[in-house]
Short mmCIF file of C-alpha atoms and ligand atoms in Angstrom, two decimals:
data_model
loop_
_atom_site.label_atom_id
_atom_site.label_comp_id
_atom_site.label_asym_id
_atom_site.label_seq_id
_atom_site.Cartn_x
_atom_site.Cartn_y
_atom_site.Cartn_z
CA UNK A 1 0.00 0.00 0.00
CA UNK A 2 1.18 3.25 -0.55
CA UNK A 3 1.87 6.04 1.96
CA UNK A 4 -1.32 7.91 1.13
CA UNK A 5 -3.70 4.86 1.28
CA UNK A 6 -1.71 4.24 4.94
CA UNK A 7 -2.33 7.76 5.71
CA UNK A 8 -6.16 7.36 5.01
CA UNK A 9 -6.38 4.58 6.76
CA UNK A 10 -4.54 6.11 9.73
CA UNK A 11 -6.06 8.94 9.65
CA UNK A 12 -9.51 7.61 9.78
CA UNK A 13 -8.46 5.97 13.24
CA UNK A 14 -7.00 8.41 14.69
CA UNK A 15 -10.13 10.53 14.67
CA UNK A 16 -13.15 8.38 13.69
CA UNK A 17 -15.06 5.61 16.40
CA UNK A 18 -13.83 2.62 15.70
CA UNK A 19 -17.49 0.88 15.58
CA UNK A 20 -16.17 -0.44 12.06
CA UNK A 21 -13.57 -2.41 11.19
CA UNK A 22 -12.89 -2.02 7.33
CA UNK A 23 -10.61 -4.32 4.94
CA UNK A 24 -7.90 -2.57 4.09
CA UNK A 25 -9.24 -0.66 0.41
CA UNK A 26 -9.69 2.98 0.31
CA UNK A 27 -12.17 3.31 -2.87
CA UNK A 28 -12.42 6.76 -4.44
CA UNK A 29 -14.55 6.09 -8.00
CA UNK A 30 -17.27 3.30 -8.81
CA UNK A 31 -18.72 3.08 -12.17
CA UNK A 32 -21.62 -0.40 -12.34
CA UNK A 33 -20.66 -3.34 -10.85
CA UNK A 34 -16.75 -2.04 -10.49
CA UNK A 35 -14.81 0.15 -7.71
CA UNK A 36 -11.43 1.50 -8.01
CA UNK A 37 -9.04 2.37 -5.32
CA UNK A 38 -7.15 5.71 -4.93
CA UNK A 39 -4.39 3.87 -6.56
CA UNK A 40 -5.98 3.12 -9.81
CA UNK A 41 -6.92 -0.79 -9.01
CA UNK A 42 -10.56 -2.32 -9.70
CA UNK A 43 -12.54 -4.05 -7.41
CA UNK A 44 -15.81 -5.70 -8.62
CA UNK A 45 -18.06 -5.04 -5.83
CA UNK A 46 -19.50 -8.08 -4.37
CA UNK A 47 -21.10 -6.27 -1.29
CA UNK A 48 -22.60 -3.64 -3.46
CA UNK A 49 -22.82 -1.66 0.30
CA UNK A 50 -25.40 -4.24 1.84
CA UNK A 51 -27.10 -4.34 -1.19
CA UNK A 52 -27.77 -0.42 -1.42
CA UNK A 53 -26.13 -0.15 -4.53
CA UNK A 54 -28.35 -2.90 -6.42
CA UNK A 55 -28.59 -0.50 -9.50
CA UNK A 56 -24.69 0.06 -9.74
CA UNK A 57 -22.38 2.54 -8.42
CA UNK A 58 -23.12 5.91 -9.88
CA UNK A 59 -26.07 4.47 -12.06
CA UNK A 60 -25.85 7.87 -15.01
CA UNK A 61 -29.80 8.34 -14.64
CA UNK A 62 -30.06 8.42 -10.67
CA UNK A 63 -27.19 10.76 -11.20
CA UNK A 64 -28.64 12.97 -13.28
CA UNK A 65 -32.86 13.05 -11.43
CA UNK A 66 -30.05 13.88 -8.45
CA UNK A 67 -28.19 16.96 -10.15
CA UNK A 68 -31.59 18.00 -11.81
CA UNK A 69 -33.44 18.02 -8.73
CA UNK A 70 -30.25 19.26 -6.33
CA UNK A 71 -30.44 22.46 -8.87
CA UNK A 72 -34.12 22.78 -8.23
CA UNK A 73 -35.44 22.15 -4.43
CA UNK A 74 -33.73 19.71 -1.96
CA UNK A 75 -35.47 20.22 1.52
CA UNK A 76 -38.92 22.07 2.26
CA UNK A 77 -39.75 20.01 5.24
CA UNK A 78 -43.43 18.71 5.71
CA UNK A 79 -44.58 21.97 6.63
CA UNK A 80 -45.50 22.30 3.01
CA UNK A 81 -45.89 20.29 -0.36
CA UNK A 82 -43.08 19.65 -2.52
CA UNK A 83 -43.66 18.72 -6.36
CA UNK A 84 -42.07 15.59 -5.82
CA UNK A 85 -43.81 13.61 -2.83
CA UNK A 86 -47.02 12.85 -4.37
CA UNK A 87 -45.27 11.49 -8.11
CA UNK A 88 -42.94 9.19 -5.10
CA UNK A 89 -45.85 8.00 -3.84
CA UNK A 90 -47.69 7.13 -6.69
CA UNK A 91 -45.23 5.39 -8.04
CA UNK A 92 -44.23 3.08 -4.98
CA UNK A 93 -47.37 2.28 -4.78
CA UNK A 94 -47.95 1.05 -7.99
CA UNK A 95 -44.82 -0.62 -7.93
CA UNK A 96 -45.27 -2.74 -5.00
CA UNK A 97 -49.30 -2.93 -4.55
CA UNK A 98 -49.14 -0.56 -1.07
CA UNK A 99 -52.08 2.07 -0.24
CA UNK A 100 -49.93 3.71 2.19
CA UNK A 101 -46.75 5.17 2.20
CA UNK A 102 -44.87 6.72 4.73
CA UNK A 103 -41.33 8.04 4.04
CA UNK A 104 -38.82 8.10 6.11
CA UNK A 105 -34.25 8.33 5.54
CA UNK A 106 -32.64 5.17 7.06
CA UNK A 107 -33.78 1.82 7.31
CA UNK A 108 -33.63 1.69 10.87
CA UNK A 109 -36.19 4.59 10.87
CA UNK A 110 -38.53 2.79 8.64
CA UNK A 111 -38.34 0.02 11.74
CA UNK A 112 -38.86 2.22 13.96
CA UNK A 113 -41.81 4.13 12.61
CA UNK A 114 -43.66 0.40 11.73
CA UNK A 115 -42.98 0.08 15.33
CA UNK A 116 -44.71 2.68 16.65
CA UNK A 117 -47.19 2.65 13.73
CA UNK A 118 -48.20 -1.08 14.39
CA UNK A 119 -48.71 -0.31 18.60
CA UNK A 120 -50.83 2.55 17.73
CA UNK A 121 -53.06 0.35 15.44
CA UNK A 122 -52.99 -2.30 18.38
CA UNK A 123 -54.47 0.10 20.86
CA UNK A 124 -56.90 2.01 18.43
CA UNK A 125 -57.89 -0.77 16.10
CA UNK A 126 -57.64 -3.44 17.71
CA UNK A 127 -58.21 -3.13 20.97
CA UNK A 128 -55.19 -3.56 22.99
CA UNK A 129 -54.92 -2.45 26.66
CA UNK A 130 -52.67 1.04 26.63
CA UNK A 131 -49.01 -0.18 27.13
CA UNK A 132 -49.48 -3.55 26.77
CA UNK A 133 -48.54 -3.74 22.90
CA UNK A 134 -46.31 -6.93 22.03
CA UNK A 135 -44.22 -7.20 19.31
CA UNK A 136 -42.96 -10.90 17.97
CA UNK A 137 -39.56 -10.96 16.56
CA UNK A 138 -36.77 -13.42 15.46
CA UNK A 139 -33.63 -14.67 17.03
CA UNK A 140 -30.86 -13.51 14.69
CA UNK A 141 -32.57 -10.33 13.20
CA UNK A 142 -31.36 -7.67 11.90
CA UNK A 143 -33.02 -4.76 11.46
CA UNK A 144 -30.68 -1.79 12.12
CA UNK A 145 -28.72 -0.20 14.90
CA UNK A 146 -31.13 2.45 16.66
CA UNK A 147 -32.16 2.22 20.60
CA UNK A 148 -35.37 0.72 19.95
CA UNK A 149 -34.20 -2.14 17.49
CA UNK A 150 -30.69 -3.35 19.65
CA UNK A 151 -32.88 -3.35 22.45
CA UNK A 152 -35.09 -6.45 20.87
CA UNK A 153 -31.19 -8.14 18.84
CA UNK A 154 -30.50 -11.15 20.19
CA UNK A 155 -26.34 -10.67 19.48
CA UNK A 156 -24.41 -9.74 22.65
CA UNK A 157 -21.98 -7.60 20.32
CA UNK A 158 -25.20 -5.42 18.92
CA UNK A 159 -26.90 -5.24 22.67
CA UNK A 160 -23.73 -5.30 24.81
CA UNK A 161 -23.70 -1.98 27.59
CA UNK A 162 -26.39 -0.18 25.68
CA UNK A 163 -29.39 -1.22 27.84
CA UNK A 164 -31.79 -0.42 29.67
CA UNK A 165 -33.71 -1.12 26.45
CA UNK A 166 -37.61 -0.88 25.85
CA UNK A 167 -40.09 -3.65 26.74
CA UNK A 168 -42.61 -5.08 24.80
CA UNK A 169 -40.66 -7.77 22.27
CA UNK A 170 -41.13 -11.61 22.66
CA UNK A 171 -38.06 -13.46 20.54
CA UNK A 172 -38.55 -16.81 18.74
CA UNK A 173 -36.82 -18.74 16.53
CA UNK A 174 -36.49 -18.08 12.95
CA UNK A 175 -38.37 -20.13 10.56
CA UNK A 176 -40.49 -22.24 13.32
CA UNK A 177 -43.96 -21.47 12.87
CA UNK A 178 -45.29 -23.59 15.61
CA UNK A 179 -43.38 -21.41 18.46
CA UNK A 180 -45.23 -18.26 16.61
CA UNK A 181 -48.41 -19.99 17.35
CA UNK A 182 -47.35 -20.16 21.03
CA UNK A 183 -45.85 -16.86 21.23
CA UNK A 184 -49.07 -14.96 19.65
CA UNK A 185 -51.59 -13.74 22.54
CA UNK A 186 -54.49 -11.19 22.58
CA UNK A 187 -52.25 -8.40 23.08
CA UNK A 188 -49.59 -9.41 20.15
CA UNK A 189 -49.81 -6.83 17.28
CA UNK A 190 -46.83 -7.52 14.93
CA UNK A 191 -44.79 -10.39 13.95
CA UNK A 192 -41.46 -8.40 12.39
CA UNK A 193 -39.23 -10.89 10.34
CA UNK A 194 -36.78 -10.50 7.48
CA UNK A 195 -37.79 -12.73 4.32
CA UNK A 196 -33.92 -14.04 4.51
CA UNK A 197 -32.03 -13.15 7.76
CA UNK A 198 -28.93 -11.40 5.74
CA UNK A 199 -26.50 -10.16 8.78
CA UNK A 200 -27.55 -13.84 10.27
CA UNK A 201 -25.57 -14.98 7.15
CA UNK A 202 -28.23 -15.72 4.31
CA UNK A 203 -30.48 -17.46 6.11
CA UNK A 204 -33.73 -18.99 4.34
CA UNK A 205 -36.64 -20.36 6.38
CA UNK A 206 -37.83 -23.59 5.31
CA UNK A 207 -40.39 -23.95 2.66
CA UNK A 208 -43.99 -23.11 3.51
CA UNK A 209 -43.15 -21.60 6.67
CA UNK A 210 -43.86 -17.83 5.46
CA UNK A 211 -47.48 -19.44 4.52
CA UNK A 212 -48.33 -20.41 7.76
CA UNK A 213 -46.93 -17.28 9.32
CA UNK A 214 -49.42 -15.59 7.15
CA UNK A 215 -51.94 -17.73 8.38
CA UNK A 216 -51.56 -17.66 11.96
CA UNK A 217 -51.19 -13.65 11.62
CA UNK A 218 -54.51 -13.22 9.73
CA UNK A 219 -56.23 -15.80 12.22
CA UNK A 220 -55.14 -13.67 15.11
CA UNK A 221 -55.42 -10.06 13.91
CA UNK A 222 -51.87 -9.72 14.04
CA UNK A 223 -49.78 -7.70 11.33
CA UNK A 224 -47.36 -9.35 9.66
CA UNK A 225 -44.18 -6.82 9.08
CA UNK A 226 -41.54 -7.47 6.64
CA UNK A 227 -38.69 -6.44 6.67
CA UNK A 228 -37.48 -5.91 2.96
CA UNK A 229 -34.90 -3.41 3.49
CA UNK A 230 -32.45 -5.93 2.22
CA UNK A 231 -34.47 -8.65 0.44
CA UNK A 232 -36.14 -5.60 -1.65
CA UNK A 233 -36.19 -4.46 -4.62
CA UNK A 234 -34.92 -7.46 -6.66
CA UNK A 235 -32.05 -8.94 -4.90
CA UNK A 236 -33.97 -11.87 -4.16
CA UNK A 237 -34.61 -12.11 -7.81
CA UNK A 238 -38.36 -10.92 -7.37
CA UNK A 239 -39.37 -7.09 -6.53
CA UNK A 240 -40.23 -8.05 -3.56
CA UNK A 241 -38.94 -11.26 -1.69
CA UNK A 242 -42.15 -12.23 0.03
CA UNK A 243 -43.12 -13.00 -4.00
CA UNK A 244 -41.48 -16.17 -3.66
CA UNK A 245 -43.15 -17.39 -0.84
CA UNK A 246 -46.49 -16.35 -2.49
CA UNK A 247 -47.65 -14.45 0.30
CA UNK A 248 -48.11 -10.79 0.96
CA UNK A 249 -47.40 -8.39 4.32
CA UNK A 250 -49.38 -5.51 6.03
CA UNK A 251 -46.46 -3.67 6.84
CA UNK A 252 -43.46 -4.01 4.00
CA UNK A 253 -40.55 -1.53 5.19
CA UNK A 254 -38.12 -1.00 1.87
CA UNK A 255 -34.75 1.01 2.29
CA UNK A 256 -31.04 0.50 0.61
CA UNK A 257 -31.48 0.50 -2.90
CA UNK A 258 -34.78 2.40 -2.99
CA UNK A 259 -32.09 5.25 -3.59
CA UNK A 260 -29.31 3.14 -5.39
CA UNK A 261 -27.11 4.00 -3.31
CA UNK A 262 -27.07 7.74 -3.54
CA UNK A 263 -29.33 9.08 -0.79
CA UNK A 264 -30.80 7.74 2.06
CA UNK A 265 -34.35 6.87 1.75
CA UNK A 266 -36.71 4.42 3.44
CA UNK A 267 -39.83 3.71 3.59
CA UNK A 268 -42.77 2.13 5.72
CA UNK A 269 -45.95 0.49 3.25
CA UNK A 270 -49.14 -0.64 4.25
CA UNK A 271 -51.91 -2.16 2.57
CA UNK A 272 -54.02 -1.43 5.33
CA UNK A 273 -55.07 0.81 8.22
CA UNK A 274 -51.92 0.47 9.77
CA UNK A 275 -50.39 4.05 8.77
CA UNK A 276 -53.65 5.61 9.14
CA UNK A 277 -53.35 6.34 12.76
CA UNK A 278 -50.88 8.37 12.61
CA UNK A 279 -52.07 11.70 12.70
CA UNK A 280 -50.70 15.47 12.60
CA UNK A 281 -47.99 16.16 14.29
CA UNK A 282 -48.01 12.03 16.08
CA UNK A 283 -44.71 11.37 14.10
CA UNK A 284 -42.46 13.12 11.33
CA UNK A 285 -38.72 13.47 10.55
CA UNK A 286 -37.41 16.86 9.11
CA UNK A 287 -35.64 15.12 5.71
CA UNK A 288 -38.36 12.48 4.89
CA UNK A 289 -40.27 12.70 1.93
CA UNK A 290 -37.51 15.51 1.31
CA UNK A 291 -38.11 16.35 -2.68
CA UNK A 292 -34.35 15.11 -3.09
CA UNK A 293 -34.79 11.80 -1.48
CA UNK A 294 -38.17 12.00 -3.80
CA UNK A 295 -36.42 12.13 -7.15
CA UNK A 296 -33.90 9.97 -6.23
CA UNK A 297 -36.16 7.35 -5.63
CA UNK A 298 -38.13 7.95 -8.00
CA UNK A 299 -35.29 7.34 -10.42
CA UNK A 300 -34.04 4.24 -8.65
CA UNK A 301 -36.98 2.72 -9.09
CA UNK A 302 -37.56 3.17 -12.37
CA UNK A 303 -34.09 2.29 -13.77
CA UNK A 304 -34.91 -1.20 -11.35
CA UNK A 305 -37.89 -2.04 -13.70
CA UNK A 306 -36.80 -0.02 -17.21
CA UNK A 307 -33.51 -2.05 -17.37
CA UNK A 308 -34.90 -5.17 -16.12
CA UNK A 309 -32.43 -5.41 -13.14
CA UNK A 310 -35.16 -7.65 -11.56
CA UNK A 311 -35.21 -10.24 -13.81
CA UNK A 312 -31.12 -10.27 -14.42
CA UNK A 313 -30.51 -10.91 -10.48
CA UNK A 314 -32.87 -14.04 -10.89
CA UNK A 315 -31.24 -14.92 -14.12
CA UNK A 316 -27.45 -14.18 -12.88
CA UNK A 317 -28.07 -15.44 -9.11
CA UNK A 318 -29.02 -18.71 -9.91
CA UNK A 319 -25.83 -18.67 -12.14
CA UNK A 320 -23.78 -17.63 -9.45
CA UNK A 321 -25.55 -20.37 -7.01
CA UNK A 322 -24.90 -22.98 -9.36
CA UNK A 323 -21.10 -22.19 -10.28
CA UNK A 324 -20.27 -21.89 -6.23
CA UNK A 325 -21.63 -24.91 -5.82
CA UNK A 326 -19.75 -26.20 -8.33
CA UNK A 327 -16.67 -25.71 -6.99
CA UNK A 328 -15.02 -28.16 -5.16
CA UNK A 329 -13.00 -27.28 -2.19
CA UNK A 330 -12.81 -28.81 1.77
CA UNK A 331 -13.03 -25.32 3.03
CA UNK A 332 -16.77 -25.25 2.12
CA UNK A 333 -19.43 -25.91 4.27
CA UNK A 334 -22.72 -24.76 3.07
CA UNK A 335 -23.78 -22.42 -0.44
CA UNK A 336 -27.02 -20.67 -0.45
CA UNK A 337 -28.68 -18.06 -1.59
CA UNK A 338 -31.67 -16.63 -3.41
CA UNK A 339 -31.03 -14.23 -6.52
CA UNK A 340 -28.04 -12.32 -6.26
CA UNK A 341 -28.11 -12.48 -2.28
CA UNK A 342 -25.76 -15.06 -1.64
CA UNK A 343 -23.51 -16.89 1.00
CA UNK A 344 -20.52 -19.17 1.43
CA UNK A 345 -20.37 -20.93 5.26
CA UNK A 346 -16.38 -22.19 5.52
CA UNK A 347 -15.90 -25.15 7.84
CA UNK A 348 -14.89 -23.53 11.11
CA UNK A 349 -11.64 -25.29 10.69
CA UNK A 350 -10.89 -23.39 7.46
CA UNK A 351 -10.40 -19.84 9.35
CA UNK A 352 -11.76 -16.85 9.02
CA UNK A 353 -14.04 -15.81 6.27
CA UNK A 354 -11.93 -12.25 6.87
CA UNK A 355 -9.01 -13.78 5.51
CA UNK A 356 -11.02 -15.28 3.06
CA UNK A 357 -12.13 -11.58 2.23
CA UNK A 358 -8.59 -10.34 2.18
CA UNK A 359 -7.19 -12.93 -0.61
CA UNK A 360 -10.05 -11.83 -2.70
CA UNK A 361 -9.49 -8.22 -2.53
CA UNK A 362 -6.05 -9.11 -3.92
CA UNK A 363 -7.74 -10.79 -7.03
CA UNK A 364 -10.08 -7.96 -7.67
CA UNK A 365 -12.66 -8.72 -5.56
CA UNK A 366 -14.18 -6.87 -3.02
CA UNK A 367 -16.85 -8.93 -0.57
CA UNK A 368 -17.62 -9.13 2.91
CA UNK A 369 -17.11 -11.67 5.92
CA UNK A 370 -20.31 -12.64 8.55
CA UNK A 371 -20.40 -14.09 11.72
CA UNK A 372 -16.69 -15.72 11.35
CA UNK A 373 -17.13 -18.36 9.27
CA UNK A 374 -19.89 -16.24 6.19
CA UNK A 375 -19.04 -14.85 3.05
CA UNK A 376 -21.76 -12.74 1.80
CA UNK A 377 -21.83 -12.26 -1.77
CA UNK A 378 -24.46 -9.31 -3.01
CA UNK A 379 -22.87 -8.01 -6.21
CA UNK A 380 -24.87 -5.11 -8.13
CA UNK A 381 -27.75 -6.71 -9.78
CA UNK A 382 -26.62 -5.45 -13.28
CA UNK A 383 -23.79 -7.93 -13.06
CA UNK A 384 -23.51 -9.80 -16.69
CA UNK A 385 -22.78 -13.23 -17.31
CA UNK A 386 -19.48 -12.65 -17.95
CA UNK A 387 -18.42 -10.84 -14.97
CA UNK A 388 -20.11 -13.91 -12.87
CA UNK A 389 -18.04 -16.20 -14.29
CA UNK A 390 -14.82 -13.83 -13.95
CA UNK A 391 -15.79 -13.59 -10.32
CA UNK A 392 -16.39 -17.22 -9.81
CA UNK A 393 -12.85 -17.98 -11.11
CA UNK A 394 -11.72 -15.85 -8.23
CA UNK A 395 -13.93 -17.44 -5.82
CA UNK A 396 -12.66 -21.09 -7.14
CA UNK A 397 -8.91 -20.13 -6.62
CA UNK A 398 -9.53 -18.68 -3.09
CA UNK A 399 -11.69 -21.66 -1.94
CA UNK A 400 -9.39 -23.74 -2.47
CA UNK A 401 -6.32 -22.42 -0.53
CA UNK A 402 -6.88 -23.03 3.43
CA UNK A 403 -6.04 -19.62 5.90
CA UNK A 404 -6.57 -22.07 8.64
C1 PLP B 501 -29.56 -2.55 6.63
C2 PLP B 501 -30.77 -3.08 7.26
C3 PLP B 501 -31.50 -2.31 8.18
C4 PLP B 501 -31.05 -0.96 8.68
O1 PLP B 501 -30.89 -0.01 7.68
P1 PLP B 501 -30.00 1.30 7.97
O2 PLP B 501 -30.21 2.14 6.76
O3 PLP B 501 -28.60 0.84 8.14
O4 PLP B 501 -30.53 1.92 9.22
C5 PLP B 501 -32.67 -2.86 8.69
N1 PLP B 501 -33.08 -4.08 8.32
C6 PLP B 501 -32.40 -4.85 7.45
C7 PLP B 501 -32.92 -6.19 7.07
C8 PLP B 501 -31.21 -4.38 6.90
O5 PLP B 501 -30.52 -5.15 6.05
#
């Protein structure tokens, strides 16, 4: 590495919280699937920034709604209309079926605001005694970093020394319907799951289960929130990941790539009463719905659909699913995925998957380690043929070395 990369890297230490720990690649340009570091070499992006850059770095026509709209109007705040809003609307809700939208910047906003929009409906709609809300969640989740959502993780590293936390969440185990059915009681008003637990390390729930969670929610007035932040907007290979398992939520909370990477934006959808409780001045945030974040979206989405991103994660994932599996190596314990969200589980006695991580950077490749022993593969969903195969080459001759 050169002096200045070391100096950036430095640097960053010296003054920054070390909550991250990054692999040692200081990126200055991206350009589609590809990253290049301030010294000129190319990365293909395999992490595609958990999946927030599904439309490729810099995509030219988010870019450009961006710099139009930056030129125009970036931030009124709610206390009036913007020319943007109501066009962002409209169009997410056409796109993914909702009735109700309510926009909000990160993802772990668009948790929180389901949260607080789903114990309102308990105690207005359906009855629930004031304070008494519960919330159903799974072991493993993921669904951001804020107060409220640590406070219901079940990782030590993500909860450690930040408590007291809020009460109210019950915790059961991923992808067993039958404790659900225990855990529901007249006072349960969400179930919040991810459609494939992605920090947990790709993790998809055996078949059928999401149909009886969608029964035993309906059954007992409870709504059924998914979390999509990751799963959305193609990656699975569908728009929407709860496509596959031919069921639909009440509550679908999108974030990550509905900006492509350039903006944040978020966003809570209903297809029921859920969001209307929320009243004037009962919730808000000062850049949501911002006409920036608007157009941006707007633009994300649209390039999704226009360039038939959807369809080429379904195409290239299952290409990518079958050539990992193809290769042949000791050091492999499990491949999974569904469309272009993807994992590799090493043996335990193979080491790290960081190290893993760091012999791929040196081939051009640029993906990211979970939980140890997970390598997460998410590349940009406009990834071609070729480029799977030129990555899979890389994969091959990495897989088959042991850091152990
Ligand atoms: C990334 C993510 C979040 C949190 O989004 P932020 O924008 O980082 O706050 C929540 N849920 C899931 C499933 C995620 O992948």
């Amino acid at each position: 590495m050169s002096a200045s990369v070391i100096d950036f890297i430095a640097t960053e230490a010296r003054f920054g919280a070390r909550n991250y720990e990054p692999i040692g690649v200081v990126l200055s340009r991206g350009e589609g699937v590809w990253v290049w570091d301030t010294e000129g070499n190319r990365y293909l992006d395999c992490l595609s920034a958990y999946s927030a850059v599904s439309q490729g770095h810099c995509h030219p026509k988010i870019l450009a709604a961006m710099v139009e709209q930056a030129h125009r109007l970036t931030l009124t705040s709610r206390a009036f209309h913007n020319d943007q809003l109501a066009l962002f609307y409209e169009e997410i809700a056409a796109l993914t079926g909702s009735h109700k939208v309510l926009p909000m910047n990160s993802g772990a906003e668009a948790v929180e605001s389901a949260i607080k929009s789903v114990r309102k409906w308990g105690y207005e709609v359906k009855g629930v005694p004031d304070g008494q809300a519960e919330i159903i969640v799974c072991a493993n989740n993921f669904h951001g970093r804020t107060l409220g959502v640590v406070g219901f993780s079940t990782d030590p590293e993500t909860r450690g020394h930040f408590g007291p936390f809020a009460p109210g969440f019950k915790v059961i185990p991923f992808g067993d319907a039958a404790a659900l059915a225990e855990a529901i009681n007249p006072n349960t008003v969400a179930f919040l799951i991810e459609p494939i637990q992605g920090e947990a390390g790709v993790v998809i729930p055996p078949a059928g289960y999401f149909t009886e969670v969608r029964e035993l929610c309906t059954a007992n007035n409870v709504m059924l929130v998914l979390d999509e932040i990751q799963t959305g907007l193609g990656r699975t290979g569908k728009l929407l990941a709860e496509e596959h398992e031919g069921i639909e939520a009440d509550v679908t909370l999108l974030g990550k790539a509905l900006s492509g990477g350039f903006y944040p934006v978020s966003a809570v959808l209903s297809n029921n009463d859920v969001l209307g409780t929320l009243r004037p001045g009962q919730h808000g945030s000062t850049f949501g719905g911002n006409p920036l974040a608007c157009a941006v979206a707007r633009a994300a989405m649209r390039v999704l659909v226009e360039e038939g991103m959807i369809e080429n994660a379904a195409r290239q994932g299952a290409r990518f699913l079958e050539g990992l599996k193809d290769i042949r190596a000791n050091t492999i314990r499990d491949v999974r995925g569904r469309g272009l969200m993807l994992a590799v589980e090493l043996h335990p006695e193979a080491g790290r998957a960081r190290r893993y991580c760091e012999a791929l950077q040196a081939k051009g490749i640029l993906a990211k380690d979970t939980h140890e022993h997970t390598i997460r593969i998410a590349p940009p969903l406009v990834i071609t043929g070729d480029q799977v195969d030129w990555a899979l080459e890389r994969f091959a001759a990495i897989l088959t070395q042991d850091f152990s």
